């Protein structure tokens, strides 16, 4: 959608530049409703509507707008990825999410990507307008319940990371080698050749790895290797 020119807003005899907003929403009906809410408010101007994250990033590289009001689940990427790319192209852009996705992961990723606001689809027009105006003033607006979700997930991630580090510290270098190869699908003979050790030595290391992981099989150890970040699949 081409950029839209809008006259400045008169206030106390001064001409104020309207807050330019990019709407990023692939649902046509919802996009239209959001545009109507924004355009009906003095001092706000909808710069464009983007249907995908890629379109939003392209617009950010071409023009300047103050706020991007975005869905989190876009056809080509999630909102956090899009927000990061938009802010890379246009660092002054404030990001406000308006979305049905209220999962802990989405909220935390949005905050980590620099979002200034995160609203559920149940937010009222007044909530949306307040979030956009706050974002334009470098302030934030996020419902307490959603923020609590993000905090809870952050704490769990921090706890899990500490547990992972403690667990990894228990492994010898050779055991980590065996766990990595096990996670990559190597059998005993292949691991023995790769590590230049005897097969029975590999089995001895595998038993120790399984014991330290508190699992009961090689398959469970393979999954643990992924969970611990020792291998990437």
CSV table of N, CA, C and O in Angstrom, one decimal, residues 159-220:
chain,number,residue,atom,x,y,z
A,159,UNK,N,16.4,-20.8,35.3
A,159,UNK,CA,16.6,-22.0,36.2
A,159,UNK,C,17.0,-23.2,35.4
A,159,UNK,O,17.9,-23.9,35.8
A,160,UNK,N,16.4,-23.4,34.2
A,160,UNK,CA,16.8,-24.5,33.3
A,160,UNK,C,18.2,-24.3,32.9
A,160,UNK,O,19.0,-25.3,32.8
A,161,UNK,N,18.6,-23.1,32.5
A,161,UNK,CA,20.0,-22.8,32.1
A,161,UNK,C,21.0,-23.2,33.2
A,161,UNK,O,22.0,-23.8,32.9
A,162,UNK,N,20.7,-22.8,34.4
A,162,UNK,CA,21.6,-23.1,35.5
A,162,UNK,C,21.7,-24.6,35.7
A,162,UNK,O,22.8,-25.2,36.0
A,163,UNK,N,20.5,-25.3,35.6
A,163,UNK,CA,20.5,-26.8,35.7
A,163,UNK,C,21.3,-27.4,34.6
A,163,UNK,O,22.1,-28.4,34.9
A,164,UNK,N,21.2,-26.9,33.4
A,164,UNK,CA,21.9,-27.4,32.3
A,164,UNK,C,23.4,-27.2,32.5
A,164,UNK,O,24.2,-28.2,32.3
A,165,UNK,N,23.8,-26.1,33.0
A,165,UNK,CA,25.3,-25.8,33.2
A,165,UNK,C,25.8,-26.7,34.3
A,165,UNK,O,27.0,-27.2,34.2
A,166,UNK,N,25.0,-26.9,35.3
A,166,UNK,CA,25.5,-27.8,36.4
A,166,UNK,C,25.6,-29.2,35.9
A,166,UNK,O,26.6,-29.9,36.2
A,167,UNK,N,24.7,-29.6,35.1
A,167,UNK,CA,24.7,-31.0,34.5
A,167,UNK,C,25.9,-31.2,33.6
A,167,UNK,O,26.6,-32.2,33.6
A,168,UNK,N,26.1,-30.2,32.7
A,168,UNK,CA,27.2,-30.3,31.8
A,168,UNK,C,28.5,-30.4,32.5
A,168,UNK,O,29.5,-31.0,32.0
A,169,UNK,N,28.6,-29.7,33.6
A,169,UNK,CA,29.9,-29.7,34.4
A,169,UNK,C,30.2,-31.0,34.9
A,169,UNK,O,31.4,-31.3,35.3
A,170,UNK,N,29.2,-31.9,35.0
A,170,UNK,CA,29.5,-33.3,35.5
A,170,UNK,C,30.1,-34.2,34.5
A,170,UNK,O,30.6,-35.2,34.9
A,171,UNK,N,30.1,-33.8,33.2
A,171,UNK,CA,30.6,-34.7,32.2
A,171,UNK,C,32.0,-34.4,31.9
A,171,UNK,O,32.5,-33.3,31.9
A,172,UNK,N,32.8,-35.5,31.6
A,172,UNK,CA,34.1,-35.4,31.2
A,172,UNK,C,34.1,-35.0,29.7
A,172,UNK,O,33.1,-35.1,29.0
A,173,UNK,N,35.2,-34.6,29.2
A,173,UNK,CA,35.3,-34.2,27.8
A,173,UNK,C,35.0,-35.4,26.9
A,173,UNK,O,34.3,-35.2,25.9
A,174,UNK,N,35.4,-36.6,27.2
A,174,UNK,CA,35.2,-37.7,26.4
A,174,UNK,C,33.7,-38.1,26.5
A,174,UNK,O,33.1,-38.5,25.5
A,175,UNK,N,33.1,-37.9,27.7
A,175,UNK,CA,31.6,-38.2,27.8
A,175,UNK,C,30.8,-37.2,26.9
A,175,UNK,O,29.8,-37.6,26.3
A,176,UNK,N,31.2,-36.0,26.9
A,176,UNK,CA,30.5,-35.0,26.0
A,176,UNK,C,30.7,-35.4,24.5
A,176,UNK,O,29.8,-35.2,23.7
A,177,UNK,N,31.9,-35.9,24.2
A,177,UNK,CA,32.1,-36.3,22.8
A,177,UNK,C,31.2,-37.5,22.5
A,177,UNK,O,30.5,-37.5,21.4
A,178,UNK,N,31.0,-38.4,23.4
A,178,UNK,CA,30.2,-39.6,23.2
A,178,UNK,C,28.7,-39.1,23.1
A,178,UNK,O,27.9,-39.6,22.2
A,179,UNK,N,28.3,-38.2,23.9
A,179,UNK,CA,26.9,-37.7,23.9
A,179,UNK,C,26.6,-37.0,22.6
A,179,UNK,O,25.5,-37.1,22.1
A,180,UNK,N,27.6,-36.2,22.2
A,180,UNK,CA,27.4,-35.5,20.9
A,180,UNK,C,27.2,-36.4,19.7
A,180,UNK,O,26.3,-36.3,18.9
A,181,UNK,N,28.1,-37.4,19.7
A,181,UNK,CA,28.0,-38.4,18.6
A,181,UNK,C,26.7,-39.3,18.7
A,181,UNK,O,26.1,-39.6,17.7
A,182,UNK,N,26.4,-39.6,19.9
A,182,UNK,CA,25.2,-40.4,20.2
A,182,UNK,C,24.0,-39.6,19.7
A,182,UNK,O,23.1,-40.1,19.0
A,183,UNK,N,24.0,-38.3,20.0
A,183,UNK,CA,22.9,-37.4,19.5
A,183,UNK,C,22.8,-37.3,18.0
A,183,UNK,O,21.8,-37.0,17.4
A,184,UNK,N,24.0,-37.4,17.4
A,184,UNK,CA,24.0,-37.3,15.9
A,184,UNK,C,23.7,-38.6,15.2
A,184,UNK,O,23.8,-38.7,14.0
A,185,UNK,N,23.4,-39.7,16.0
A,185,UNK,CA,23.0,-41.0,15.4
A,185,UNK,C,24.1,-42.0,15.2
A,185,UNK,O,23.8,-43.0,14.6
A,186,UNK,N,25.3,-41.7,15.7
A,186,UNK,CA,26.4,-42.7,15.6
A,186,UNK,C,26.1,-44.0,16.4
A,186,UNK,O,25.7,-43.9,17.6
A,187,UNK,N,26.4,-45.1,15.8
A,187,UNK,CA,26.3,-46.4,16.6
A,187,UNK,C,27.6,-46.6,17.3
A,187,UNK,O,28.6,-45.8,17.2
A,188,UNK,N,27.7,-47.6,18.1
A,188,UNK,CA,28.9,-47.9,18.9
A,188,UNK,C,30.2,-48.0,18.1
A,188,UNK,O,31.2,-47.4,18.4
A,189,UNK,N,30.1,-48.8,17.0
A,189,UNK,CA,31.2,-49.0,16.2
A,189,UNK,C,31.7,-47.7,15.5
A,189,UNK,O,32.9,-47.4,15.5
A,190,UNK,N,30.8,-46.9,15.1
A,190,UNK,CA,31.1,-45.7,14.4
A,190,UNK,C,31.7,-44.7,15.4
A,190,UNK,O,32.7,-44.0,15.1
A,191,UNK,N,31.2,-44.7,16.6
A,191,UNK,CA,31.8,-43.8,17.6
A,191,UNK,C,33.2,-44.2,18.0
A,191,UNK,O,34.1,-43.4,18.2
A,192,UNK,N,33.4,-45.5,18.1
A,192,UNK,CA,34.7,-46.1,18.4
A,192,UNK,C,35.7,-45.6,17.3
A,192,UNK,O,36.9,-45.2,17.6
A,193,UNK,N,35.3,-45.7,16.0
A,193,UNK,CA,36.2,-45.3,15.0
A,193,UNK,C,36.5,-43.8,15.0
A,193,UNK,O,37.6,-43.4,14.8
A,194,UNK,N,35.4,-43.0,15.2
A,194,UNK,CA,35.6,-41.6,15.2
A,194,UNK,C,36.5,-41.1,16.4
A,194,UNK,O,37.3,-40.2,16.2
A,195,UNK,N,36.4,-41.8,17.6
A,195,UNK,CA,37.1,-41.3,18.7
A,195,UNK,C,38.4,-42.1,18.9
A,195,UNK,O,39.2,-41.8,19.8
A,196,UNK,N,38.6,-43.1,18.0
A,196,UNK,CA,39.8,-43.9,18.1
A,196,UNK,C,40.0,-44.6,19.4
A,196,UNK,O,41.1,-44.6,20.1
A,197,UNK,N,38.9,-45.2,19.9
A,197,UNK,CA,38.9,-46.0,21.1
A,197,UNK,C,38.1,-47.3,20.9
A,197,UNK,O,37.5,-47.5,19.9
A,198,UNK,N,38.3,-48.2,21.8
A,198,UNK,CA,37.7,-49.5,21.7
A,198,UNK,C,36.1,-49.5,21.8
A,198,UNK,O,35.7,-48.6,22.6
A,199,UNK,N,35.4,-50.3,21.2
A,199,UNK,CA,33.9,-50.3,21.3
A,199,UNK,C,33.5,-50.5,22.8
A,199,UNK,O,32.5,-49.9,23.2
A,200,UNK,N,34.1,-51.4,23.5
A,200,UNK,CA,33.7,-51.6,24.9
A,200,UNK,C,33.9,-50.3,25.7
A,200,UNK,O,33.2,-50.0,26.7
A,201,UNK,N,34.9,-49.5,25.3
A,201,UNK,CA,35.2,-48.2,26.0
A,201,UNK,C,34.0,-47.2,25.7
A,201,UNK,O,33.6,-46.5,26.6
A,202,UNK,N,33.6,-47.3,24.5
A,202,UNK,CA,32.4,-46.4,24.1
A,202,UNK,C,31.2,-46.8,24.9
A,202,UNK,O,30.5,-45.9,25.5
A,203,UNK,N,30.9,-48.1,25.0
A,203,UNK,CA,29.8,-48.6,25.8
A,203,UNK,C,29.9,-48.2,27.3
A,203,UNK,O,28.9,-47.8,27.9
A,204,UNK,N,31.1,-48.2,27.8
A,204,UNK,CA,31.4,-47.8,29.2
A,204,UNK,C,31.0,-46.3,29.3
A,204,UNK,O,30.3,-45.9,30.3
A,205,UNK,N,31.4,-45.5,28.4
A,205,UNK,CA,31.1,-44.0,28.4
A,205,UNK,C,29.6,-43.8,28.3
A,205,UNK,O,29.0,-42.9,29.0
A,206,UNK,N,29.0,-44.6,27.4
A,206,UNK,CA,27.6,-44.4,27.2
A,206,UNK,C,26.8,-44.7,28.5
A,206,UNK,O,25.8,-44.0,28.8
A,207,UNK,N,27.2,-45.8,29.2
A,207,UNK,CA,26.5,-46.1,30.4
A,207,UNK,C,26.6,-45.0,31.4
A,207,UNK,O,25.6,-44.6,32.1
A,208,UNK,N,27.8,-44.4,31.5
A,208,UNK,CA,28.0,-43.3,32.4
A,208,UNK,C,27.2,-42.1,32.0
A,208,UNK,O,26.6,-41.4,32.9
A,209,UNK,N,27.1,-41.8,30.7
A,209,UNK,CA,26.3,-40.7,30.2
A,209,UNK,C,24.8,-40.9,30.6
A,209,UNK,O,24.1,-40.0,31.1
A,210,UNK,N,24.3,-42.1,30.4
A,210,UNK,CA,22.9,-42.4,30.7
A,210,UNK,C,22.6,-42.2,32.2
A,210,UNK,O,21.6,-41.7,32.6
A,211,UNK,N,23.6,-42.7,33.0
A,211,UNK,CA,23.4,-42.5,34.4
A,211,UNK,C,23.4,-41.1,34.8
A,211,UNK,O,22.5,-40.7,35.7
A,212,UNK,N,24.3,-40.3,34.3
A,212,UNK,CA,24.4,-38.9,34.7
A,212,UNK,C,23.1,-38.1,34.2
A,212,UNK,O,22.8,-37.1,34.9
A,213,UNK,N,22.5,-38.5,33.1
A,213,UNK,CA,21.4,-37.8,32.6
A,213,UNK,C,20.1,-38.3,33.3
A,213,UNK,O,19.0,-37.7,33.1
A,214,UNK,N,20.2,-39.4,34.1
A,214,UNK,CA,19.0,-39.9,34.8
A,214,UNK,C,18.0,-40.4,33.7
A,214,UNK,O,16.8,-40.2,33.9
A,215,UNK,N,18.4,-41.0,32.6
A,215,UNK,CA,17.5,-41.5,31.6
A,215,UNK,C,17.8,-43.0,31.6
A,215,UNK,O,18.6,-43.6,32.3
A,216,UNK,N,17.0,-43.7,30.7
A,216,UNK,CA,17.1,-45.2,30.7
A,216,UNK,C,17.5,-45.8,29.4
A,216,UNK,O,17.5,-47.0,29.3
A,217,UNK,N,17.7,-45.0,28.4
A,217,UNK,CA,18.1,-45.5,27.1
A,217,UNK,C,18.9,-44.6,26.3
A,217,UNK,O,19.0,-43.4,26.6
A,218,UNK,N,19.5,-45.1,25.2
A,218,UNK,CA,20.3,-44.2,24.3
A,218,UNK,C,19.4,-43.2,23.6
A,218,UNK,O,19.9,-42.1,23.4
A,219,UNK,N,18.2,-43.6,23.3
A,219,UNK,CA,17.3,-42.7,22.6
A,219,UNK,C,17.0,-41.5,23.5
A,219,UNK,O,17.0,-40.3,23.1
A,220,UNK,N,16.7,-41.8,24.8
A,220,UNK,CA,16.5,-40.7,25.7
A,220,UNK,C,17.7,-39.8,25.9
A,220,UNK,O,17.6,-38.6,26.0
